[in-house]
Coordinates of C-alpha atoms in Angstrom, one line a residue:
Chain A
M1 CA 52.5 -4.9 -84.7
N2 CA 49.3 -3.6 -82.9
R3 CA 46.5 -2.1 -84.7
Y4 CA 46.2 1.4 -83.4
L5 CA 43.3 2.9 -85.5
D6 CA 40.5 1.0 -87.0
L7 CA 37.8 2.7 -89.1
I8 CA 35.0 0.1 -89.6
N9 CA 32.3 0.7 -92.3
V10 CA 32.5 4.4 -91.6
G11 CA 30.1 6.6 -93.4
K12 CA 29.3 10.4 -93.3
S13 CA 26.1 11.9 -94.7
F14 CA 24.4 15.3 -94.5
P15 CA 20.7 15.8 -94.7
K16 CA 19.8 17.5 -98.0
K17 CA 17.6 20.6 -98.3
G18 CA 14.8 18.9 -100.2
G19 CA 14.8 15.8 -98.0
G20 CA 16.9 12.6 -98.3
E21 CA 20.7 12.8 -97.6
A22 CA 23.9 13.6 -99.4
I23 CA 26.5 10.8 -98.8
V24 CA 30.0 12.0 -98.7
V25 CA 31.8 8.9 -97.4
Q26 CA 30.4 5.4 -97.4
D27 CA 31.7 2.0 -96.2
F28 CA 35.1 3.3 -95.4
N29 CA 37.4 0.6 -93.9
L30 CA 41.0 1.2 -92.9
T31 CA 43.4 -0.1 -90.3
L32 CA 46.5 1.6 -89.1
E33 CA 49.2 -0.3 -87.3
Q34 CA 50.9 1.5 -84.4
G35 CA 53.9 3.6 -85.7
E36 CA 52.6 3.4 -89.3
F37 CA 52.5 6.5 -91.5
V38 CA 49.6 6.5 -93.9
C39 CA 48.7 8.9 -96.7
L40 CA 45.2 9.3 -97.9
I41 CA 45.1 10.6 -101.4
G42 CA 42.3 11.8 -103.7
H43 CA 40.9 14.9 -105.5
S44 CA 39.8 18.1 -103.8
G45 CA 36.2 17.5 -102.5
C46 CA 36.4 13.7 -102.5
G47 CA 35.8 13.5 -98.7
K48 CA 39.4 12.7 -97.5
S49 CA 39.4 15.6 -95.1
T50 CA 36.1 14.5 -93.9
V51 CA 37.6 11.1 -92.9
L52 CA 40.4 12.8 -91.1
S53 CA 38.2 15.1 -89.2
M54 CA 36.1 12.2 -88.0
V55 CA 39.3 10.6 -86.8
A56 CA 40.2 13.9 -85.0
G57 CA 36.8 13.7 -83.4
L58 CA 35.9 17.1 -84.9
S59 CA 33.2 15.7 -87.1
T60 CA 30.5 13.2 -86.1
I61 CA 30.3 9.8 -87.5
S62 CA 27.2 9.1 -89.4
R63 CA 27.6 5.2 -89.7
G64 CA 30.1 2.6 -88.6
E65 CA 32.6 3.3 -85.9
I66 CA 36.2 4.2 -85.3
M67 CA 38.4 2.5 -82.7
L68 CA 41.5 4.3 -81.4
A69 CA 43.9 2.3 -79.2
G70 CA 41.1 -0.2 -78.5
R71 CA 38.5 2.3 -77.5
K72 CA 35.6 3.6 -79.4
L73 CA 36.3 7.2 -80.4
T74 CA 33.8 9.7 -79.2
G75 CA 35.4 13.2 -79.4
P76 CA 38.6 15.2 -79.9
G77 CA 41.5 14.8 -77.4
P78 CA 45.2 15.7 -76.9
D79 CA 46.1 12.1 -77.8
R80 CA 45.8 13.3 -81.5
G81 CA 47.7 16.2 -82.7
V82 CA 46.1 17.8 -85.8
V83 CA 47.8 20.1 -88.4
F84 CA 45.5 21.9 -90.7
Q85 CA 46.0 23.2 -94.2
A86 CA 45.9 26.8 -92.8
P87 CA 48.2 27.0 -89.9
C88 CA 45.5 28.6 -87.7
L89 CA 47.8 30.6 -85.5
L90 CA 46.6 33.4 -83.2
P91 CA 48.0 36.5 -84.9
W92 CA 48.5 38.5 -81.8
M93 CA 50.7 35.9 -80.1
T94 CA 54.4 35.3 -80.9
A95 CA 55.4 31.8 -82.3
L96 CA 56.5 30.7 -78.8
K97 CA 53.2 31.7 -77.3
N98 CA 51.1 30.1 -80.0
V99 CA 52.9 26.8 -79.3
K100 CA 52.9 27.2 -75.5
L101 CA 49.2 27.8 -75.5
G102 CA 48.6 24.1 -76.2
V103 CA 51.5 23.0 -74.0
D104 CA 50.1 24.8 -71.0
Q105 CA 46.9 22.9 -71.3
V106 CA 48.5 19.4 -71.8
F107 CA 51.5 19.7 -69.5
A108 CA 49.5 21.5 -66.8
K109 CA 51.5 19.9 -63.9
S110 CA 54.9 20.9 -65.4
S111 CA 56.6 24.1 -64.3
Q112 CA 56.2 27.4 -66.3
A113 CA 59.9 27.2 -67.1
E114 CA 59.6 23.5 -68.3
R115 CA 56.6 24.4 -70.5
T116 CA 58.5 27.2 -72.2
R117 CA 61.5 24.9 -72.7
I118 CA 59.2 22.3 -74.4
A119 CA 57.7 25.1 -76.8
S120 CA 61.1 26.6 -77.6
H121 CA 62.6 23.2 -78.1
C122 CA 60.0 22.1 -80.7
L123 CA 60.3 25.4 -82.4
T124 CA 64.1 24.9 -82.7
L125 CA 63.4 21.4 -84.0
V126 CA 61.5 23.0 -86.9
G127 CA 64.2 25.5 -87.7
L128 CA 62.5 28.5 -86.0
G129 CA 64.9 28.9 -83.1
D130 CA 65.7 32.5 -84.3
S131 CA 62.1 33.4 -84.7
L132 CA 60.6 32.5 -81.3
H133 CA 59.4 35.9 -80.6
K134 CA 58.0 36.7 -84.0
K135 CA 54.3 37.1 -84.7
P136 CA 52.5 35.4 -87.6
P137 CA 52.3 38.5 -89.7
E138 CA 56.2 38.6 -89.7
L139 CA 56.4 35.0 -90.9
S140 CA 56.3 33.6 -94.3
A141 CA 53.7 31.0 -95.2
G142 CA 56.4 28.2 -95.0
M143 CA 57.4 29.4 -91.6
K144 CA 53.9 29.6 -90.3
Q145 CA 53.3 25.9 -91.1
R146 CA 56.6 25.2 -89.3
V147 CA 54.9 26.6 -86.2
G148 CA 51.9 24.5 -87.0
L149 CA 54.1 21.4 -86.8
A150 CA 55.9 22.4 -83.8
R151 CA 52.6 23.1 -82.0
A152 CA 51.3 19.5 -82.9
F153 CA 54.5 17.8 -81.9
A154 CA 55.0 19.9 -78.7
L155 CA 51.9 18.0 -77.2
S156 CA 53.6 14.6 -77.6
P157 CA 50.4 13.2 -79.1
Q158 CA 50.0 9.4 -79.5
M159 CA 48.8 10.0 -83.1
L160 CA 49.3 12.7 -85.7
L161 CA 46.5 13.9 -88.1
L162 CA 47.8 16.1 -91.0
D163 CA 45.2 17.7 -93.2
E164 CA 47.1 18.8 -96.4
P165 CA 49.5 20.7 -94.2
F166 CA 51.5 21.8 -97.1
G167 CA 48.7 22.4 -99.6
M168 CA 49.0 26.1 -99.5
L169 CA 52.8 26.1 -100.1
D170 CA 54.7 26.2 -103.4
S171 CA 56.1 22.9 -104.4
L172 CA 59.6 23.6 -103.4
T173 CA 58.9 24.9 -99.9
R174 CA 56.8 21.8 -99.7
F175 CA 59.8 19.7 -100.3
E176 CA 61.6 21.5 -97.4
L177 CA 58.7 21.0 -95.0
Q178 CA 58.3 17.4 -95.9
Q179 CA 61.9 16.9 -94.7
V180 CA 61.2 18.8 -91.5
L181 CA 58.1 16.6 -90.9
I182 CA 59.8 13.3 -91.5
D183 CA 62.8 14.3 -89.3
L184 CA 60.5 15.1 -86.5
W185 CA 58.5 11.9 -87.1
N186 CA 61.6 9.8 -87.2
E187 CA 62.4 10.6 -83.6
D188 CA 59.6 8.5 -82.1
R189 CA 57.6 7.2 -85.2
K190 CA 54.1 8.0 -83.9
T191 CA 51.2 6.7 -85.9
A192 CA 50.4 9.3 -88.5
L193 CA 47.5 9.8 -91.0
M194 CA 47.9 12.5 -93.6
V195 CA 45.7 13.8 -96.2
T196 CA 47.2 15.1 -99.5
H197 CA 46.7 15.3 -103.2
D198 CA 50.4 15.4 -104.0
V199 CA 51.7 12.0 -105.1
D200 CA 55.3 12.9 -104.5
E201 CA 54.5 13.9 -100.9
A202 CA 52.8 10.6 -100.3
L203 CA 55.6 8.5 -101.8
F204 CA 58.3 10.3 -99.7
L205 CA 56.5 10.3 -96.4
S206 CA 54.4 7.2 -96.0
D207 CA 54.5 3.5 -95.5
R208 CA 51.2 3.0 -97.2
I209 CA 49.1 5.1 -99.6
V210 CA 45.3 4.8 -99.6
M211 CA 43.8 6.0 -102.7
M212 CA 40.2 7.3 -102.3
T213 CA 37.6 7.2 -105.0
N214 CA 35.8 10.5 -106.0
G215 CA 32.7 11.3 -104.1
P216 CA 29.8 11.2 -103.6
A217 CA 30.0 8.0 -101.5
A218 CA 33.7 8.0 -101.6
K219 CA 35.6 4.9 -100.3
V220 CA 39.0 3.1 -100.4
G221 CA 39.8 2.6 -104.1
R222 CA 43.3 1.1 -104.1
V223 CA 46.1 0.7 -101.5
L224 CA 49.8 1.0 -102.3
Q225 CA 52.6 -0.3 -100.0
V226 CA 55.6 2.1 -100.3
P227 CA 58.8 0.0 -100.4
F228 CA 61.5 2.7 -99.6
A229 CA 63.8 2.1 -96.7
R230 CA 63.8 4.5 -93.7
P231 CA 65.2 7.0 -92.9
R232 CA 64.6 8.4 -96.3
D233 CA 66.7 10.9 -98.2
R234 CA 64.8 12.7 -101.0
Q235 CA 67.4 12.2 -103.6
E236 CA 67.9 8.6 -102.8
V237 CA 64.2 8.0 -103.1
L238 CA 63.9 9.8 -106.3
A239 CA 66.8 7.7 -107.7
D240 CA 65.1 4.5 -106.6
P241 CA 64.2 2.4 -109.8
D242 CA 60.7 1.8 -108.5
Y243 CA 59.9 5.5 -107.8
Y244 CA 58.7 6.6 -111.2
R245 CA 56.7 3.4 -111.7
L246 CA 54.8 3.9 -108.4
R247 CA 54.3 7.6 -109.2
E248 CA 52.9 6.8 -112.6
Y249 CA 50.6 4.2 -110.9
L250 CA 49.2 6.8 -108.5
I251 CA 48.8 9.5 -111.3
E252 CA 46.9 7.0 -113.2
F253 CA 44.4 6.4 -110.4
L254 CA 44.0 10.1 -109.9
E255 CA 43.4 10.6 -113.6
E256 CA 40.9 7.8 -113.8
Q257 CA 39.0 9.4 -110.8
A258 CA 39.1 12.8 -112.5
E259 CA 37.5 11.8 -115.8
P260 CA 34.2 9.9 -116.1
K261 CA 31.3 11.8 -114.8
A262 CA 29.0 8.9 -116.0
E263 CA 30.8 6.6 -113.5
K264 CA 30.3 9.0 -110.6
L265 CA 26.5 9.0 -111.4
E266 CA 26.4 5.2 -111.2
V267 CA 28.0 5.3 -107.8
A268 CA 25.5 7.9 -106.7
I269 CA 22.6 5.8 -107.8
G270 CA 24.0 2.4 -106.7
Chain B
M1 CA 73.3 37.6 -130.6
A2 CA 70.5 35.7 -129.0
F3 CA 66.7 36.9 -129.3
L4 CA 66.6 37.8 -125.7
E5 CA 69.8 38.2 -123.8
L6 CA 70.5 39.1 -120.3
K7 CA 74.1 39.8 -119.4
N8 CA 75.4 40.0 -115.8
V9 CA 72.1 41.3 -114.5
C10 CA 72.1 42.2 -110.7
K11 CA 69.2 43.6 -108.7
G12 CA 68.9 44.5 -105.1
Y13 CA 66.4 46.1 -102.8
G14 CA 66.7 48.3 -99.7
A15 CA 68.4 51.4 -98.7
R16 CA 72.2 51.9 -99.0
G17 CA 73.9 50.1 -96.1
D18 CA 70.9 47.8 -95.6
R19 CA 70.8 46.3 -99.1
T20 CA 70.0 42.8 -100.1
E21 CA 71.1 41.6 -103.5
V22 CA 68.2 39.6 -104.7
L23 CA 69.5 38.5 -108.2
H24 CA 73.2 38.1 -108.9
N25 CA 74.9 37.8 -112.2
I26 CA 72.0 36.5 -114.3
N27 CA 73.0 35.4 -117.7
L28 CA 70.5 34.1 -120.1
D29 CA 70.1 33.6 -123.8
I30 CA 66.8 32.7 -125.3
E31 CA 66.4 31.9 -129.0
Q32 CA 63.4 32.9 -131.0
G33 CA 60.5 30.5 -130.7
E34 CA 61.9 28.8 -127.6
F35 CA 59.8 28.0 -124.6
V36 CA 62.0 28.4 -121.6
A37 CA 60.9 27.6 -118.0
I38 CA 62.7 29.2 -115.0
V39 CA 62.0 27.2 -111.7
G40 CA 62.8 28.5 -108.2
Y41 CA 61.6 28.9 -104.7
S42 CA 59.1 31.7 -103.8
G43 CA 61.0 34.7 -102.7
A44 CA 64.0 33.8 -104.7
G45 CA 63.5 36.6 -107.1
K46 CA 61.7 34.9 -110.0
S47 CA 59.1 37.8 -110.3
T48 CA 61.9 40.4 -110.1
L49 CA 63.5 38.7 -112.9
I50 CA 60.4 38.7 -115.2
S51 CA 59.6 42.2 -114.3
M52 CA 63.0 43.4 -115.5
I53 CA 62.4 41.6 -118.9
A54 CA 59.0 43.3 -119.0
G55 CA 60.7 46.6 -118.4
L56 CA 58.6 47.3 -115.2
I57 CA 61.7 47.6 -113.2
L58 CA 65.3 48.2 -114.2
P59 CA 68.5 46.2 -113.3
D60 CA 71.1 47.8 -111.0
S61 CA 73.8 46.6 -113.4
G62 CA 74.0 44.5 -116.5
T63 CA 72.0 44.7 -119.6
I64 CA 68.8 43.0 -121.1
R65 CA 68.3 43.1 -124.7
L66 CA 65.5 41.9 -126.9
E67 CA 66.5 41.6 -130.5
G68 CA 69.5 43.6 -129.9
N69 CA 67.5 46.7 -128.3
L70 CA 68.2 47.5 -124.7
I71 CA 65.1 47.1 -122.5
T72 CA 64.3 50.4 -120.6
E73 CA 60.6 50.4 -120.2
P74 CA 57.6 48.2 -120.9
G75 CA 56.3 47.9 -124.4
P76 CA 53.8 46.0 -126.6
D77 CA 56.7 43.8 -128.0
R78 CA 56.3 41.8 -124.6
G79 CA 53.1 40.4 -123.4
V80 CA 52.8 39.6 -119.7
V81 CA 50.5 37.1 -117.9
F82 CA 50.5 37.5 -114.1
Q83 CA 49.3 35.1 -111.4
N84 CA 46.6 37.4 -110.3
Y85 CA 45.2 37.8 -113.9
S86 CA 45.0 41.6 -113.5
L87 CA 41.7 42.0 -115.4
L88 CA 39.6 45.1 -115.1
P89 CA 36.6 43.8 -113.1
W90 CA 34.0 46.3 -114.7
K91 CA 34.9 45.0 -118.3
T92 CA 33.7 41.9 -120.0
V93 CA 36.0 39.2 -121.5
F94 CA 35.6 41.0 -124.8
G95 CA 36.2 44.5 -123.2
N96 CA 39.3 43.5 -121.4
I97 CA 41.0 42.1 -124.5
Y98 CA 39.7 44.9 -126.8
L99 CA 41.2 47.5 -124.5
A100 CA 44.7 46.1 -125.1
V101 CA 44.1 45.8 -128.9
D102 CA 42.7 49.3 -129.0
Q103 CA 46.0 50.6 -127.3
V104 CA 48.5 48.6 -129.5
C105 CA 46.7 49.0 -132.9
P106 CA 45.1 52.4 -132.8
T107 CA 45.0 52.7 -136.6
W108 CA 42.7 49.7 -137.1
S109 CA 39.0 50.2 -137.8
P110 CA 36.6 49.1 -134.9
S111 CA 35.4 46.1 -136.8
Q112 CA 39.0 45.0 -137.6
K113 CA 39.8 45.2 -133.9
S114 CA 36.6 43.4 -132.9
D115 CA 37.3 40.5 -135.4
H116 CA 40.8 40.2 -134.0
V117 CA 39.6 40.1 -130.4
H118 CA 37.0 37.3 -131.3
R119 CA 39.8 35.3 -133.0
Y120 CA 41.7 35.2 -129.7
I121 CA 38.6 34.5 -127.6
D122 CA 38.1 31.5 -129.9
M123 CA 41.7 30.5 -129.5
V124 CA 41.3 30.2 -125.7
N125 CA 37.8 28.6 -125.9
L126 CA 35.9 31.3 -124.2
T127 CA 33.5 32.2 -127.0
A128 CA 30.6 31.2 -124.8
A129 CA 31.7 33.5 -122.1
R130 CA 32.8 36.5 -124.1
D131 CA 30.2 38.9 -122.6
K132 CA 30.8 37.9 -118.9
K133 CA 32.7 39.8 -116.5
P134 CA 35.7 38.4 -114.5
S135 CA 33.7 38.1 -111.3
E136 CA 31.5 35.5 -113.2
L137 CA 34.5 33.4 -114.4
S138 CA 36.5 30.6 -112.7
G139 CA 40.2 31.0 -112.0
G140 CA 41.1 29.0 -115.0
M141 CA 38.8 31.0 -117.3
R142 CA 40.2 34.3 -115.9
Q143 CA 43.7 33.1 -116.8
R144 CA 42.5 32.2 -120.3
V145 CA 41.3 35.8 -120.7
A146 CA 44.7 37.1 -119.5
L147 CA 46.4 34.8 -121.9
A148 CA 44.2 35.8 -124.8
R149 CA 44.9 39.6 -123.9
A150 CA 48.6 39.0 -124.0
L151 CA 48.6 37.2 -127.2
A152 CA 46.2 39.4 -128.9
I153 CA 48.8 42.2 -129.1
D154 CA 51.0 39.9 -131.0
P155 CA 54.1 40.4 -128.8
Q156 CA 57.5 39.3 -129.8
I157 CA 57.9 37.4 -126.6
L158 CA 55.3 36.1 -123.9
L159 CA 56.2 36.4 -120.3
M160 CA 54.2 34.3 -117.7
D161 CA 54.8 34.9 -114.0
E162 CA 53.5 31.9 -112.1
P163 CA 50.4 31.9 -114.4
L164 CA 48.8 28.9 -112.7
G165 CA 49.9 29.4 -109.1
A166 CA 46.4 30.2 -107.8
L167 CA 44.6 27.3 -109.4
D168 CA 43.8 23.9 -107.9
A169 CA 45.8 20.8 -109.1
L170 CA 43.2 19.5 -111.7
T171 CA 42.7 23.0 -113.2
R172 CA 46.2 23.6 -113.2
A173 CA 46.9 20.4 -115.2
T174 CA 44.3 21.3 -117.8
M175 CA 45.6 24.7 -118.2
Q176 CA 49.1 23.5 -118.7
D177 CA 48.0 21.4 -121.6
E178 CA 45.8 24.4 -122.8
I179 CA 48.6 26.9 -122.8
V180 CA 50.9 24.5 -124.8
R181 CA 48.1 24.0 -127.4
I182 CA 47.5 27.7 -127.6
W183 CA 51.3 28.2 -127.9
E184 CA 51.5 25.8 -130.8
Q185 CA 48.7 27.5 -132.4
A186 CA 50.2 30.9 -132.0
R187 CA 53.1 29.7 -134.2
K188 CA 55.4 29.0 -131.2
K189 CA 56.0 32.5 -129.9
T190 CA 59.1 32.8 -127.6
V191 CA 57.9 32.2 -124.0
V192 CA 59.5 32.7 -120.6
L193 CA 57.5 30.9 -117.9
I194 CA 58.3 31.4 -114.3
T195 CA 57.1 28.6 -111.9
N196 CA 57.8 27.0 -108.7
D197 CA 56.6 23.6 -110.1
V198 CA 59.3 21.5 -111.6
D199 CA 56.8 19.3 -113.3
E200 CA 55.0 22.1 -114.9
G201 CA 58.5 23.4 -116.4
I202 CA 59.2 19.9 -117.8
L203 CA 55.8 19.3 -119.2
M204 CA 55.6 22.5 -120.9
A205 CA 59.0 24.0 -121.9
D206 CA 61.9 23.2 -124.4
R207 CA 64.3 24.1 -121.8
I208 CA 64.3 24.4 -118.0
I209 CA 66.7 26.4 -115.8
P210 CA 66.6 26.2 -112.0
L211 CA 67.0 29.6 -110.0
S212 CA 69.1 29.0 -106.9
H213 CA 67.7 30.0 -103.4
G214 CA 68.0 33.8 -102.7
P215 CA 69.3 36.1 -101.6
K216 CA 71.8 36.5 -104.4
A217 CA 70.0 34.0 -106.5
T218 CA 71.7 33.0 -109.7
L219 CA 70.6 30.7 -112.7
G220 CA 71.7 27.0 -112.5
P221 CA 72.5 24.7 -115.4
S222 CA 70.2 25.0 -118.5
I223 CA 68.7 21.6 -119.2
A224 CA 67.2 20.9 -122.6
V225 CA 63.8 19.1 -122.4
N226 CA 64.0 16.7 -125.3
I227 CA 60.8 14.8 -124.6
P228 CA 58.5 14.5 -127.7
R229 CA 55.3 16.5 -127.7
P230 CA 52.4 16.2 -126.8
R231 CA 53.7 15.2 -123.4
N232 CA 51.4 13.2 -121.1
R233 CA 51.9 13.7 -117.4
K234 CA 51.3 10.0 -116.6
A235 CA 53.3 8.5 -119.5
V236 CA 56.3 10.7 -119.1
N237 CA 57.0 8.8 -115.8
H238 CA 58.4 5.9 -117.7
D239 CA 60.6 8.2 -120.0
P240 CA 64.2 7.8 -118.7
D241 CA 64.8 11.4 -119.9
Y242 CA 62.0 12.8 -117.8
Q243 CA 63.2 11.1 -114.7
R244 CA 66.8 12.3 -115.4
I245 CA 65.7 15.9 -115.9
R246 CA 63.4 16.0 -113.0
N247 CA 65.9 14.5 -110.6
Q248 CA 68.5 16.9 -111.8
V249 CA 66.3 20.0 -111.4
I250 CA 65.1 18.9 -108.0
G251 CA 68.7 17.9 -106.9
Y252 CA 70.0 21.3 -108.0
L253 CA 67.1 23.2 -106.2
L254 CA 67.4 21.1 -103.0
G255 CA 71.1 21.5 -102.9
S256 CA 70.9 25.4 -103.2
G257 CA 68.2 25.6 -100.4
K258 CA 68.9 26.5 -96.9
K259 CA 69.6 23.4 -94.9
V260 CA 68.2 23.6 -91.4
R261 CA 69.2 20.4 -89.7
P262 CA 67.4 20.1 -86.3
P263 CA 69.3 19.2 -83.1
A264 CA 68.3 15.9 -81.5
A265 CA 65.8 16.2 -78.6
P266 CA 67.3 16.2 -75.2
P267 CA 66.2 12.9 -73.4
A268 CA 64.5 14.9 -70.5
L269 CA 61.9 16.3 -72.9
R270 CA 61.0 12.9 -74.3
E271 CA 60.4 11.4 -70.9
L272 CA 57.8 14.2 -70.0
E273 CA 54.2 12.7 -69.8
P274 CA 51.4 14.7 -71.1
V275 CA 48.7 14.8 -68.5
G276 CA 45.8 14.8 -71.0
A277 CA 46.9 11.9 -72.8
A278 CA 44.6 9.5 -71.1
L279 CA 41.5 11.5 -72.2

């Protein structure tokens, strides 16, 4: 196994209005092996999306450094496919054109027909083969996010970055899309880092779950190795004797983080 | 006869010739004092179902009876809590609840009504915010107002349509516990809760019933939730009953869902090299 992504003492802070600085993330250390699927869980506002957007190169790194495939990360690039919480589709373009927009940039040397074929194939993979020519306003929230997934996978990125991609969907539609995502991922098992606060989602999808402490100055709290064999079937995973024990462990961590305000203060001072 | 009884209820939308049946043959019996959760996909017809019980829309066929009386229109015997709160933005917390009490109990004196409203504001822990307007309240607080308003008219049955759907995960968990506490304090009124969250249903209800994927959605097996109260969302994980119920409901819902199995990628596509990858 090669290490693919390395976050070394990564920190993010913003200057405060009255002077000084607000520390969002501090001393964040994490290594992802090539082909590993890691979920980052924590409460809203704890800084997990900040970590992801630094890896995406969309947010500057205040302290420490990020190494990607052996090179120091300096900005965004097509080697990382990003899926955001909002699908961020262009409303005047069809599903096919939305996906093809990125494909045209990344596969610039391929023929027009080939690029269309890539885009339509990826949309078929996510179950939208019948909706290639629909525009976002005609699609349900779940379908829009399927387009978001197709767009990321169509670029054949080396790594996937997923920022609560199913956070705006109801819990049952989320189950469906988790299956779509894991089926796509299973094809070539690209390294993936996903942010979520849904413990079931993290247990179903990932090889490892990294639990983040609550901000300010959030860092890695605990790490859980997920033991379920791949490829995974939802009902088999749910029936695994370890499933609910691990679920309770994760919920316990999140509840501990949600409660004590006093502890947060200590962190801020220390 | 059950307290609330739905018999062979069907409902569809669309013009003749292009009609989609949303709900098909819904049969449901709810006893007085029961807390029942109906769990299903968005778009399956959950809101249609609760709107029919509320009397806001009528079934195409079949009957809905509350205490033996056929439901044909809305009435104060049914209190409804919607996901979007539906509060009047220019009225205070007190004013919103007072309006409902004033409509339902016109013979009471103003001080009697006012005392009554204050009792329900206390019940949902909003005493400090009683003169605030909805725009000054958080989502969780707004939903407390909607709940107090629904309970203040002392309905026979409380209907909740995804009441916590618009809240973040933490507030949602707090509100689930709060609603159960208030429900127990309100002498366990009959409740129908509509939700898309299996855990919410199991943590709150006496009985949970999955609604299959639409169109032509129908109710699945009714599963009794015999987990002792108060229920703790962390500790229930090692309760074998919780695991069994949860897996059964999720299994039913996934089995009824549309299965879209993607075709395997043609090898030609996998070999294509993205030109930008070296950036």
